[in-house]
Amino acid sequence: MCGIVGYIGSKSVIPILINGLSKLEYRGYDSAGVAVYKGGEIETYKAQGKLQKLKDLLGTNGNGDNANKIGIGHIRWATHGAPTEINAHPHVSCCKKIAIVHNGIIENFKELKEELTKKGHVFVSQTDTETIAHLIEENLKTHPDIFDAVRHSLKKLEGAYAIGVVYKDNPDILIAARKNAPLIVGIGENENYIGSDVPAILEYTKNVIYLDDSEIAEIKADDVKIYDFDGNVIKKKIECVPWEPVALSKMGYKHFMLKEIHEQPDVIRQTLSERLISSDLPLQLNEVKLTKESLKKLNRIQIIACGTSLHAAMAGKYLIEEFIGIPVDIEASSEYIYKRTISSANSLVIGVSQSGETADTITAIRQAKAEGAHALVITNRVDSTMAREADSLLPINAGIEVSVAATKSYTAQLIAFYLLAIYLAEIKEALPAKDIIKFKEQLFKLPQQVEIILGNKTEIKRCARKFHNAKDFIFIARGINFPAALEGALKLKEISYINATGYPAGELKHGPIAMLEDTIPVLAILMPGLVYEKVLSNSEEAKARDAKMIALTSSNDKHLESVFDFIIKIPDIDEIFSPILTTIPLQLLAYYIAEFLGKDVDQPRNLAKSVTVE
Ligand code: F6R
């Protein structure tokens, strides 16, 4: 949510900032801006709308003035103030000597603004961010060194922030700081960078310092020093990120979402690799630190997550309860954090997050840990705040996910839950050995089965063509596939803006059935197993109300043809593993519908990839 990039060195700065922002576009995209040191002044350029608008403003190649050597850039996802040019970052102080970019929310900005206005500062935007620029300017009166002025200003801020600051009177220093919002420093040769995420700087350096909360960096072209907010030096490790810049290209696909959907067979292999070695050997989840003794004491498992990750969590609950018989509660992180935290030393709290930076989930994990719970984090980002604060870690190895709509990370999260549930069953000896072997054999088969689905895309595209004009869409399922129905609905509404809802199929007649008529498609996930007949009869009830019926099934039952207007076939699979296969056609269905409607698939309106504010 919002992207920050900054550079200090001897290269032309604007192309570096624009390139960095283009790699962060997935974090927010309602306005963008840069501030650079140019001709002895701080010049800012801002534009409302997508990054292209800023590029147009800066000239066709975004080259600007080649003499610039320090600058900051920002891509915004509006929180305070509409997405206008005035509210776009960077924001400057009254004297226009200080420019700042900010990601997060300053909770006490109203009080600070009032105080600063009384002291004569004039605000031009509606943002909380502008307050920081004025506060620094005010503090310069008593702390003439810009670094000290920034450091003292930070002590007055409440809320979450990652910031980058440049100052006209000292263009040899770039200042960055963070509290509850991610920020990294990229280390180059006689040049250094800041970014709110690795993609912003990956093309230039793989060496990074991850700032922790309440740390401030003094960055020069040839030197980086990190301090706490009291001014004490902190020794930090320079880490090498394991990605190649090619991970950020579409590789010939029209959209990142389509590319990422196609990566899923490899992602599954990757998530399984080194953990599932053979079906007759125990799983190796080396960073999960739960022992037989600690598991014996467990009386509560809670899974907390948001959005798509919450759907993975719902499937996780089903699996853990089924395999080890311990009750599991799932809760949206944003709900978990505003009530009494009932966790204890005998609780296991599992946080699920692609980014590892979702503010609500971070807060929820911290609250649970404060009550003594063991925090296990399932994430795609081992370099994230959540991963670094976790007691146990289960990385999902999905690779960088650029498309705002999560696809491959969801599948990888599901795989992580299969691994975890089987692993816990092994430790607790909760399942017969032959069942565990059978489950592991099934896991090995998954990538190939997903490849079969990806090879049959034409049918799914045909289904999308037939139903893309629907105004409402209903997804129904039961049991372990219910989260897949919710996820299918979420994918569709996110990228096509069609009103899509997922229901447990048995709930249809308790209200939603009233909506049904012949304009509404109802997609039923109908996998042979425990609930097949039940979902079928719920589908017949919908059919009787004239709904357009779509089946997603592996069944060859001829009777289905009399109930369903469209049948999407997938490979046969044990019901408990079927969510991996049922999810993929739903991702493709959403993708093709959005494509037919001409929507911006990778950057849907109003959304941001990483939700770093509560
Ligand atoms: C949907 C989507 C979001 C995220 C949610 C949580 O496609 O991507 O719903 O799942 O914002 O994000 P993470 O998983 O990064 O915590």
Coordinates of C-alpha atoms in Angstrom, one line a residue, residues 55-609:
K55 CA 5.9 9.7 -16.9
D56 CA 4.1 11.9 -19.5
L57 CA 4.7 14.9 -17.3
L58 CA 8.4 14.2 -17.0
G59 CA 8.8 13.7 -20.7
T60 CA 8.7 10.6 -22.9
N61 CA 11.7 8.8 -21.4
G62 CA 11.2 10.2 -17.9
N63 CA 14.9 11.3 -18.1
G64 CA 14.6 14.8 -16.6
D65 CA 17.8 16.5 -15.6
N66 CA 20.8 14.2 -15.8
A67 CA 22.6 16.2 -13.2
N68 CA 20.3 15.1 -10.4
K69 CA 21.8 12.7 -7.9
I70 CA 19.4 12.5 -5.1
G71 CA 15.6 12.0 -5.1
I72 CA 12.6 10.3 -3.7
G73 CA 9.5 9.0 -5.4
H74 CA 6.1 7.7 -4.3
I75 CA 3.1 5.9 -5.7
R76 CA 0.0 6.5 -3.7
W77 CA -3.1 4.5 -2.4
A78 CA -5.1 7.3 -0.8
T79 CA -5.9 7.1 2.9
H80 CA -6.2 10.8 4.0
G81 CA -7.5 13.1 1.2
A82 CA -8.7 12.3 -2.3
P83 CA -6.4 11.0 -4.9
T84 CA -5.6 14.4 -6.4
E85 CA -2.4 16.0 -7.6
I86 CA -2.2 18.2 -4.5
N87 CA -2.5 15.2 -2.2
A88 CA 0.1 13.2 -4.1
H89 CA 3.5 12.8 -2.5
P90 CA 6.2 14.1 -2.1
H91 CA 5.0 16.8 0.3
V92 CA 7.1 19.8 1.1
S93 CA 7.4 22.1 4.0
C94 CA 6.6 25.9 3.8
C95 CA 10.1 26.8 2.8
K96 CA 10.1 24.1 0.2
K97 CA 13.5 22.9 1.3
I98 CA 12.2 19.6 2.8
A99 CA 10.4 17.0 0.8
I100 CA 9.0 13.8 2.2
V101 CA 7.3 10.6 1.0
H102 CA 5.4 8.5 3.4
N103 CA 3.6 5.1 3.6
G104 CA 1.3 4.5 6.5
I105 CA -1.0 6.6 8.7
I106 CA -0.1 9.3 11.2
E107 CA -2.8 8.9 13.8
N108 CA -2.1 12.1 15.7
F109 CA -1.8 14.3 12.6
K110 CA -4.8 16.5 13.5
E111 CA -3.3 17.5 16.8
L112 CA 0.1 18.1 15.2
K113 CA -1.4 20.1 12.3
E114 CA -3.3 22.3 14.8
E115 CA -0.1 22.9 16.8
L116 CA 1.9 23.7 13.6
T117 CA -0.7 25.9 12.1
K118 CA -0.7 28.0 15.3
K119 CA 3.1 28.3 14.8
G120 CA 2.5 29.7 11.3
H121 CA 2.8 26.7 9.1
V122 CA 0.6 26.7 6.0
F123 CA -0.9 23.4 4.9
V124 CA -1.9 22.9 1.3
S125 CA -3.0 19.3 1.2
Q126 CA -5.5 17.1 3.1
T127 CA -2.9 14.5 3.9
D128 CA -1.5 13.3 7.2
T129 CA 1.9 13.2 5.5
E130 CA 2.3 16.9 5.0
T131 CA 2.3 17.3 8.8
I132 CA 5.7 15.5 8.9
A133 CA 7.3 17.9 6.4
H134 CA 6.2 20.9 8.6
L135 CA 7.2 19.1 11.8
I136 CA 10.7 18.6 10.5
E137 CA 10.9 22.2 9.4
E138 CA 9.8 23.3 12.9
N139 CA 12.3 21.0 14.5
L140 CA 15.1 22.4 12.3
K141 CA 14.8 25.6 14.4
T142 CA 16.2 23.8 17.5
H143 CA 18.1 21.0 15.7
P144 CA 19.9 22.6 12.7
D145 CA 21.2 19.2 11.5
I146 CA 18.5 17.7 9.2
F147 CA 19.2 14.2 10.5
D148 CA 18.6 15.3 14.1
A149 CA 15.6 17.3 13.1
V150 CA 14.0 14.3 11.4
R151 CA 14.9 12.0 14.3
H152 CA 13.3 14.3 16.9
S153 CA 10.2 14.7 14.7
L154 CA 9.7 10.9 14.6
K155 CA 9.4 10.9 18.3
K156 CA 6.3 13.0 18.1
L157 CA 4.6 10.8 15.5
E158 CA 1.9 8.2 16.4
G159 CA 0.8 5.6 14.0
A160 CA 2.5 3.7 11.2
Y161 CA 5.1 5.1 8.8
A162 CA 7.9 4.5 6.4
I163 CA 9.4 7.7 5.2
G164 CA 12.0 9.1 2.9
V165 CA 13.3 12.6 3.3
V166 CA 15.5 14.9 1.2
Y167 CA 16.7 18.4 2.2
K168 CA 17.8 21.2 -0.1
D169 CA 20.5 22.5 2.2
N170 CA 22.2 19.1 2.5
P171 CA 21.7 17.2 -0.8
D172 CA 24.4 14.6 0.2
I173 CA 22.1 12.8 2.6
L174 CA 18.9 10.8 2.1
I175 CA 17.0 9.9 5.3
A176 CA 14.7 7.0 5.8
A177 CA 12.9 5.7 8.8
R178 CA 10.2 3.1 9.6
K179 CA 7.7 2.2 12.3
N180 CA 5.1 -0.5 11.5
A181 CA 5.5 -0.1 7.7
P182 CA 8.1 -1.9 5.6
L183 CA 11.3 -0.1 4.3
I184 CA 14.6 -1.4 3.0
V185 CA 17.9 0.3 2.1
G186 CA 19.5 -1.0 -1.0
I187 CA 23.3 -1.0 -1.0
G188 CA 25.2 -0.3 -4.3
E189 CA 28.7 0.8 -5.3
N190 CA 29.0 4.5 -4.4
E191 CA 25.2 4.7 -4.6
N192 CA 22.4 3.7 -2.3
Y193 CA 18.7 3.2 -2.5
I194 CA 15.5 3.0 -0.4
G195 CA 12.4 1.1 -1.3
S196 CA 9.2 0.0 0.4
D197 CA 9.8 -3.4 -1.2
V198 CA 12.6 -5.3 -2.9
P199 CA 11.2 -5.1 -6.5
A200 CA 11.8 -1.3 -6.4
I201 CA 15.5 -1.7 -6.4
L202 CA 16.1 -5.3 -7.6
E203 CA 17.4 -4.2 -11.0
Y204 CA 20.2 -2.2 -9.3
T205 CA 21.2 -4.2 -6.3
K206 CA 20.4 -7.4 -4.5
N207 CA 22.1 -6.3 -1.3
V208 CA 19.7 -4.9 1.2
I209 CA 19.4 -3.8 4.8
Y210 CA 15.9 -4.4 6.2
L211 CA 15.0 -1.6 8.6
D212 CA 13.3 -2.7 11.7
D213 CA 10.7 -0.6 13.6
S214 CA 11.9 2.6 15.2
E215 CA 15.1 2.7 13.1
I216 CA 16.3 5.6 11.1
A217 CA 18.9 5.5 8.3
E218 CA 21.4 8.2 7.3
I219 CA 22.2 7.4 3.7
K220 CA 25.0 8.9 1.7
A221 CA 26.3 7.8 -1.7
D222 CA 29.1 5.9 -0.1
D223 CA 27.9 5.2 3.4
V224 CA 24.8 4.0 5.3
K225 CA 24.4 4.3 9.0
I226 CA 21.4 3.1 11.0
Y227 CA 20.3 4.5 14.4
D228 CA 17.5 4.1 16.8
F229 CA 15.3 7.1 17.5
D230 CA 17.5 8.1 20.4
G231 CA 20.5 8.4 18.1
N232 CA 22.3 5.2 19.1
V233 CA 24.1 3.4 16.2
I234 CA 22.6 0.0 15.4
K235 CA 24.7 -2.7 13.6
K236 CA 22.7 -4.2 10.8
K237 CA 23.3 -7.1 8.5
I238 CA 23.5 -6.6 4.7
E239 CA 21.4 -9.4 3.2
C240 CA 21.4 -10.7 -0.3
V241 CA 17.9 -11.2 -1.7
P242 CA 17.4 -14.5 -3.6
W243 CA 15.4 -13.1 -6.6
E244 CA 16.4 -12.4 -10.2
P245 CA 15.0 -9.2 -11.9
V246 CA 13.4 -11.5 -14.5
A247 CA 10.8 -12.5 -11.8
L248 CA 9.3 -9.1 -12.4
S249 CA 8.6 -9.6 -16.1
K250 CA 5.4 -10.9 -17.7
M251 CA 7.4 -13.5 -19.7
G252 CA 5.2 -13.1 -22.8
Y253 CA 1.8 -13.4 -20.9
K254 CA -0.6 -10.5 -21.4
H255 CA -1.0 -10.0 -17.6
F256 CA 1.0 -10.9 -14.5
M257 CA -2.2 -12.7 -13.2
L258 CA -2.2 -15.1 -16.1
K259 CA 1.5 -15.7 -15.8
E260 CA 1.1 -16.4 -12.1
I261 CA -1.8 -18.7 -12.6
H262 CA 0.4 -20.7 -15.0
E263 CA 3.3 -20.8 -12.5
Q264 CA 1.2 -22.9 -10.1
P265 CA 2.4 -26.3 -11.0
D266 CA 6.0 -25.2 -10.3
V267 CA 5.0 -23.3 -7.3
I268 CA 3.5 -26.5 -5.8
R269 CA 6.7 -28.4 -6.6
Q270 CA 8.7 -25.6 -5.0
T271 CA 6.5 -25.5 -1.8
L272 CA 6.8 -29.2 -1.4
S273 CA 10.5 -29.5 -2.3
E274 CA 12.9 -30.3 0.6
R275 CA 9.9 -30.8 2.8
L276 CA 8.2 -33.8 1.2
I277 CA 11.1 -36.0 0.3
S278 CA 9.3 -39.3 -0.1
S279 CA 6.0 -40.7 0.9
D280 CA 7.5 -43.0 3.5
L281 CA 9.7 -40.4 5.2
P282 CA 8.6 -37.8 7.8
L283 CA 8.0 -34.3 6.5
Q284 CA 10.8 -31.8 7.0
L285 CA 9.4 -28.5 8.3
N286 CA 12.6 -27.3 9.7
E287 CA 11.5 -23.9 10.7
V288 CA 8.4 -25.1 12.6
K289 CA 9.5 -25.4 16.2
L290 CA 6.6 -27.4 17.6
T291 CA 7.6 -30.4 19.6
K292 CA 5.5 -33.4 20.7
E293 CA 5.6 -31.9 24.3
S294 CA 4.4 -28.5 23.2
L295 CA 1.7 -30.0 21.1
K296 CA 0.4 -32.1 24.0
K297 CA -0.2 -28.8 26.0
L298 CA -2.0 -27.1 23.1
N299 CA -5.6 -26.4 23.8
R300 CA -6.3 -23.8 21.2
I301 CA -5.3 -23.2 17.6
Q302 CA -6.3 -19.8 16.0
I303 CA -5.6 -18.9 12.4
I304 CA -5.6 -15.2 11.6
A305 CA -5.4 -13.7 8.1
C306 CA -7.1 -11.3 5.7
G307 CA -8.7 -11.6 2.2
T308 CA -7.5 -14.5 0.1
S309 CA -5.2 -15.6 2.9
L310 CA -8.2 -15.9 5.1
H311 CA -9.8 -18.3 2.6
A312 CA -6.6 -20.4 2.8
A313 CA -6.9 -20.3 6.5
M314 CA -10.5 -21.7 6.3
A315 CA -9.3 -24.7 4.4
G316 CA -6.4 -25.0 6.9
K317 CA -9.0 -25.2 9.8
Y318 CA -10.7 -28.0 8.0
L319 CA -7.5 -29.9 7.4
I320 CA -6.1 -29.5 10.9
E321 CA -9.4 -30.5 12.6
E322 CA -9.7 -33.5 10.2
F323 CA -6.2 -34.7 10.7
I324 CA -5.4 -34.1 14.4
G325 CA -8.8 -33.4 16.0
I326 CA -7.8 -30.1 17.7
P327 CA -10.5 -27.4 17.4
V328 CA -9.3 -24.5 15.3
D329 CA -10.8 -21.0 15.2
I330 CA -10.3 -18.7 12.2
E331 CA -10.7 -15.0 12.4
A332 CA -10.1 -12.0 10.1
S333 CA -7.1 -10.2 11.6
S334 CA -9.1 -6.9 11.6
E335 CA -11.7 -8.5 13.9
Y336 CA -9.2 -10.3 16.1
I337 CA -7.4 -7.1 17.1
Y338 CA -10.3 -5.1 18.5
K339 CA -11.5 -7.4 21.2
R340 CA -10.1 -9.3 24.2
T341 CA -7.2 -11.5 23.1
I342 CA -7.9 -15.0 24.3
S343 CA -4.6 -16.6 23.7
S344 CA -2.2 -18.1 26.1
A345 CA 1.0 -20.1 26.4
N346 CA -1.0 -23.1 25.4
S347 CA -2.3 -21.5 22.2
L348 CA -0.8 -21.8 18.7
V349 CA -1.6 -18.8 16.6
I350 CA -1.0 -19.2 12.8
G351 CA -0.7 -16.0 10.8
V352 CA -1.2 -16.4 7.1
S353 CA 0.0 -13.6 4.7
Q354 CA 1.4 -13.5 1.2
S355 CA 3.2 -10.3 1.9
G356 CA 4.0 -10.7 5.6
E357 CA 3.3 -7.0 5.9
T358 CA -0.5 -6.8 6.3
A359 CA -0.9 -4.4 9.2
D360 CA -3.9 -6.0 10.8
T361 CA -2.3 -9.5 10.8
I362 CA 1.0 -8.1 12.2
T363 CA -0.9 -6.5 15.0
A364 CA -2.9 -9.7 15.7
I365 CA 0.2 -11.8 15.8
R366 CA 1.8 -9.3 18.2
Q367 CA -1.2 -9.4 20.5
A368 CA -1.3 -13.1 20.6
K369 CA 2.4 -13.3 21.3
A370 CA 2.1 -10.8 24.1
E371 CA -0.4 -13.3 25.7
G372 CA 2.3 -16.0 25.4
A373 CA 1.0 -17.8 22.3
H374 CA 3.4 -19.5 19.9
A375 CA 3.2 -17.7 16.6
L376 CA 3.6 -19.7 13.4
V377 CA 3.7 -17.6 10.2
I378 CA 2.8 -18.9 6.7
T379 CA 4.1 -16.4 4.3
N380 CA 5.6 -15.9 0.8
R381 CA 8.1 -13.3 2.2
V382 CA 10.7 -14.7 4.5
D383 CA 12.1 -11.1 4.6
S384 CA 8.9 -9.6 5.9
T385 CA 8.0 -8.2 9.3
M386 CA 5.8 -11.2 10.1
A387 CA 8.5 -13.7 9.2
R388 CA 11.0 -12.0 11.3
E389 CA 8.7 -11.8 14.4
A390 CA 7.5 -15.4 14.1
D391 CA 8.4 -18.2 16.5
S392 CA 7.9 -20.7 13.7
L393 CA 7.9 -20.2 10.0
L394 CA 6.5 -22.0 7.0
P395 CA 7.6 -20.2 3.9
I396 CA 5.4 -20.9 0.8
N397 CA 8.1 -20.3 -1.9
A398 CA 5.7 -18.9 -4.5
G399 CA 8.1 -16.3 -5.9
I400 CA 7.2 -12.6 -6.3
E401 CA 3.5 -12.2 -6.9
V402 CA 2.9 -9.0 -8.8
S403 CA -0.7 -9.1 -9.8
V404 CA -2.9 -7.5 -7.2
A405 CA -5.3 -10.5 -7.2
A406 CA -3.5 -13.3 -5.4
T407 CA -3.5 -16.6 -7.2
K408 CA -0.3 -18.7 -6.9
S409 CA 0.3 -17.5 -3.3
Y410 CA -3.2 -18.9 -2.4
T411 CA -2.4 -22.3 -3.9
A412 CA 1.0 -22.3 -2.1
Q413 CA -0.7 -21.4 1.2
L414 CA -3.1 -24.3 0.7
I415 CA -0.1 -26.6 0.1
A416 CA 1.5 -25.2 3.3
F417 CA -1.6 -26.1 5.2
Y418 CA -1.6 -29.7 3.8
L419 CA 2.0 -30.0 4.9
L420 CA 1.4 -28.5 8.3
A421 CA -1.7 -30.7 9.0
I422 CA 0.1 -33.9 7.9
Y423 CA 3.2 -32.8 9.9
L424 CA 1.1 -32.3 13.1
A425 CA -0.6 -35.6 12.5
E426 CA 2.9 -37.2 12.3
I427 CA 4.1 -35.7 15.5
K428 CA 0.9 -36.4 17.4
E429 CA 0.6 -39.9 15.7
A430 CA -3.0 -38.9 15.0
L431 CA -3.5 -40.8 11.8
P432 CA -2.6 -44.3 10.6
A433 CA 0.7 -44.5 8.8
K434 CA -0.9 -45.8 5.6
D435 CA -3.2 -42.7 5.4
I436 CA -0.2 -40.4 5.8
I437 CA 1.6 -42.3 3.0
K438 CA -1.5 -42.0 0.8
F439 CA -1.8 -38.2 1.4
K440 CA 1.9 -37.7 0.6
E441 CA 1.5 -39.7 -2.6
Q442 CA -1.4 -37.4 -3.6
L443 CA 0.6 -34.3 -2.9
F444 CA 3.3 -35.5 -5.3
K445 CA 0.6 -35.9 -8.0
L446 CA -0.8 -32.3 -7.7
P447 CA 1.5 -30.4 -10.1
Q448 CA 0.6 -32.7 -12.9
Q449 CA -3.1 -32.5 -12.2
V450 CA -2.9 -28.7 -12.2
E451 CA -1.1 -28.9 -15.6
I452 CA -4.0 -30.8 -17.0
I453 CA -6.4 -28.0 -15.9
L454 CA -4.2 -25.4 -17.4
G455 CA -4.1 -27.4 -20.7
N456 CA -7.9 -27.2 -20.8
K457 CA -8.3 -23.5 -20.6
T458 CA -10.5 -23.2 -23.7
E459 CA -13.5 -24.6 -21.9
I460 CA -13.1 -22.2 -19.1
K461 CA -12.7 -19.3 -21.5
R462 CA -15.9 -20.4 -23.3
C463 CA -17.7 -20.4 -20.0
A464 CA -16.4 -16.9 -19.3
R465 CA -17.6 -15.7 -22.7
K466 CA -21.1 -17.1 -22.0
F467 CA -21.5 -15.5 -18.6
H468 CA -19.4 -12.4 -18.7
N469 CA -22.3 -10.0 -18.9
A470 CA -23.9 -11.3 -15.6
K471 CA -24.5 -8.6 -13.0
D472 CA -24.5 -11.0 -10.1
F473 CA -22.7 -14.4 -9.7
I474 CA -23.2 -17.0 -6.9
F475 CA -20.6 -19.7 -6.0
I476 CA -21.8 -22.6 -3.8
A477 CA -19.9 -25.5 -2.3
R478 CA -19.8 -27.4 1.0
G479 CA -17.1 -28.7 3.3
I480 CA -13.5 -28.3 2.3
N481 CA -14.5 -26.7 -1.0
F482 CA -16.5 -23.9 0.7
P483 CA -13.4 -21.7 1.0
A484 CA -12.8 -22.3 -2.7
A485 CA -16.3 -20.9 -3.4
L486 CA -15.5 -17.8 -1.4
E487 CA -12.2 -17.4 -3.1
G488 CA -13.8 -17.8 -6.6
A489 CA -16.3 -15.1 -5.7
L490 CA -13.5 -12.8 -4.3
K491 CA -11.4 -13.2 -7.5
L492 CA -14.3 -12.4 -9.7
K493 CA -15.5 -9.3 -7.8
E494 CA -11.9 -8.0 -7.4
I495 CA -11.0 -7.9 -11.0
S496 CA -14.3 -7.8 -12.9
Y497 CA -16.4 -5.7 -10.3
I498 CA -19.3 -8.2 -10.8
N499 CA -21.2 -8.7 -7.6
A500 CA -20.1 -12.2 -6.7
T501 CA -20.9 -14.1 -3.5
G502 CA -19.9 -17.4 -2.1
Y503 CA -22.3 -19.4 0.0
P504 CA -22.2 -22.8 1.8
A505 CA -24.6 -24.6 -0.6
G506 CA -26.9 -25.6 2.2
E507 CA -27.4 -22.0 3.2
L508 CA -28.9 -21.1 -0.2
K509 CA -32.4 -21.8 0.9
H510 CA -32.0 -19.8 4.1
G511 CA -32.2 -16.5 2.3
P512 CA -30.0 -16.1 -0.8
I513 CA -32.4 -18.3 -2.9
A514 CA -34.8 -15.3 -3.0
M515 CA -32.4 -13.5 -5.4
L516 CA -32.3 -16.3 -8.0
E517 CA -33.7 -15.7 -11.4
D518 CA -32.6 -16.5 -15.0
T519 CA -30.0 -13.8 -15.2
I520 CA -27.9 -15.1 -12.3
P521 CA -25.3 -17.8 -12.8
V522 CA -24.8 -20.2 -9.9
L523 CA -21.5 -22.1 -10.0
A524 CA -21.5 -25.2 -7.9
I525 CA -18.3 -27.0 -6.8
L526 CA -19.4 -30.5 -7.0
M527 CA -16.6 -32.9 -6.2
P528 CA -17.4 -36.6 -5.6
G529 CA -17.1 -37.4 -1.9
L530 CA -19.0 -36.7 1.3
V531 CA -21.1 -33.8 0.1
Y532 CA -21.5 -34.5 -3.6
E533 CA -25.2 -35.5 -3.4
K534 CA -25.9 -32.6 -1.1
V535 CA -24.5 -30.0 -3.3
L536 CA -26.2 -31.6 -6.3
S537 CA -29.6 -31.3 -4.6
N538 CA -28.8 -27.7 -3.6
S539 CA -28.0 -27.1 -7.3
E540 CA -31.4 -28.6 -8.3
E541 CA -33.1 -26.2 -5.9
A542 CA -31.3 -23.3 -7.6
K543 CA -32.1 -24.7 -11.1
A544 CA -35.8 -24.8 -10.1
R545 CA -35.6 -21.1 -9.5
D546 CA -34.4 -20.5 -13.1
A547 CA -30.8 -19.7 -12.2
K548 CA -28.2 -20.4 -14.9
M549 CA -26.2 -23.4 -13.5
I550 CA -22.5 -24.1 -13.9
A551 CA -20.8 -27.2 -12.5
L552 CA -17.2 -27.5 -11.6
T553 CA -16.7 -31.2 -11.2
S554 CA -14.7 -34.3 -11.9
S555 CA -17.8 -36.4 -12.1
N556 CA -18.9 -38.2 -15.3
D557 CA -22.5 -38.5 -14.0
K558 CA -24.7 -38.0 -17.0
H559 CA -27.5 -36.7 -14.8
L560 CA -25.5 -33.4 -14.4
E561 CA -26.3 -32.5 -18.0
S562 CA -29.9 -32.1 -17.1
V563 CA -29.2 -29.8 -14.2
F564 CA -26.3 -27.7 -15.5
D565 CA -26.1 -25.3 -18.4
F566 CA -22.3 -25.5 -18.4
I567 CA -19.9 -28.1 -17.0
I568 CA -16.2 -27.5 -16.3
K569 CA -14.4 -30.8 -15.9
I570 CA -11.3 -31.2 -13.8
P571 CA -9.3 -34.4 -13.0
D572 CA -10.5 -36.9 -10.5
I573 CA -9.0 -36.4 -7.0
D574 CA -9.7 -37.4 -3.4
E575 CA -12.2 -34.8 -2.1
I576 CA -9.9 -33.6 0.7
F577 CA -7.3 -32.5 -1.8
S578 CA -9.7 -31.2 -4.3
P579 CA -9.5 -27.4 -3.3
I580 CA -6.2 -27.2 -5.1
L581 CA -7.8 -28.3 -8.3
T582 CA -11.1 -26.5 -7.9
T583 CA -9.4 -23.1 -7.3
I584 CA -7.5 -23.0 -10.6
P585 CA -10.5 -22.9 -13.0
L586 CA -12.1 -20.3 -10.8
Q587 CA -9.0 -18.1 -11.1
L588 CA -9.1 -18.5 -14.8
L589 CA -12.9 -17.9 -15.0
A590 CA -12.4 -14.6 -13.1
Y591 CA -9.4 -13.7 -15.4
Y592 CA -11.2 -14.3 -18.7
I593 CA -14.4 -12.6 -17.5
A594 CA -12.4 -9.5 -16.6
E595 CA -10.6 -9.7 -19.9
F596 CA -13.9 -9.9 -21.8
L597 CA -15.1 -6.9 -19.9
G598 CA -11.9 -5.0 -20.7
K599 CA -10.9 -4.5 -17.0
D600 CA -7.5 -3.6 -15.8
V601 CA -6.7 -7.2 -14.6
D602 CA -3.4 -6.6 -12.8
Q603 CA -4.3 -3.4 -11.2
P604 CA -8.0 -3.4 -10.3
R605 CA -9.6 -0.2 -9.1
N606 CA -9.4 0.8 -5.4
L607 CA -7.1 -2.1 -4.4
A608 CA -3.5 -2.4 -3.3
K609 CA -1.4 -5.5 -3.1

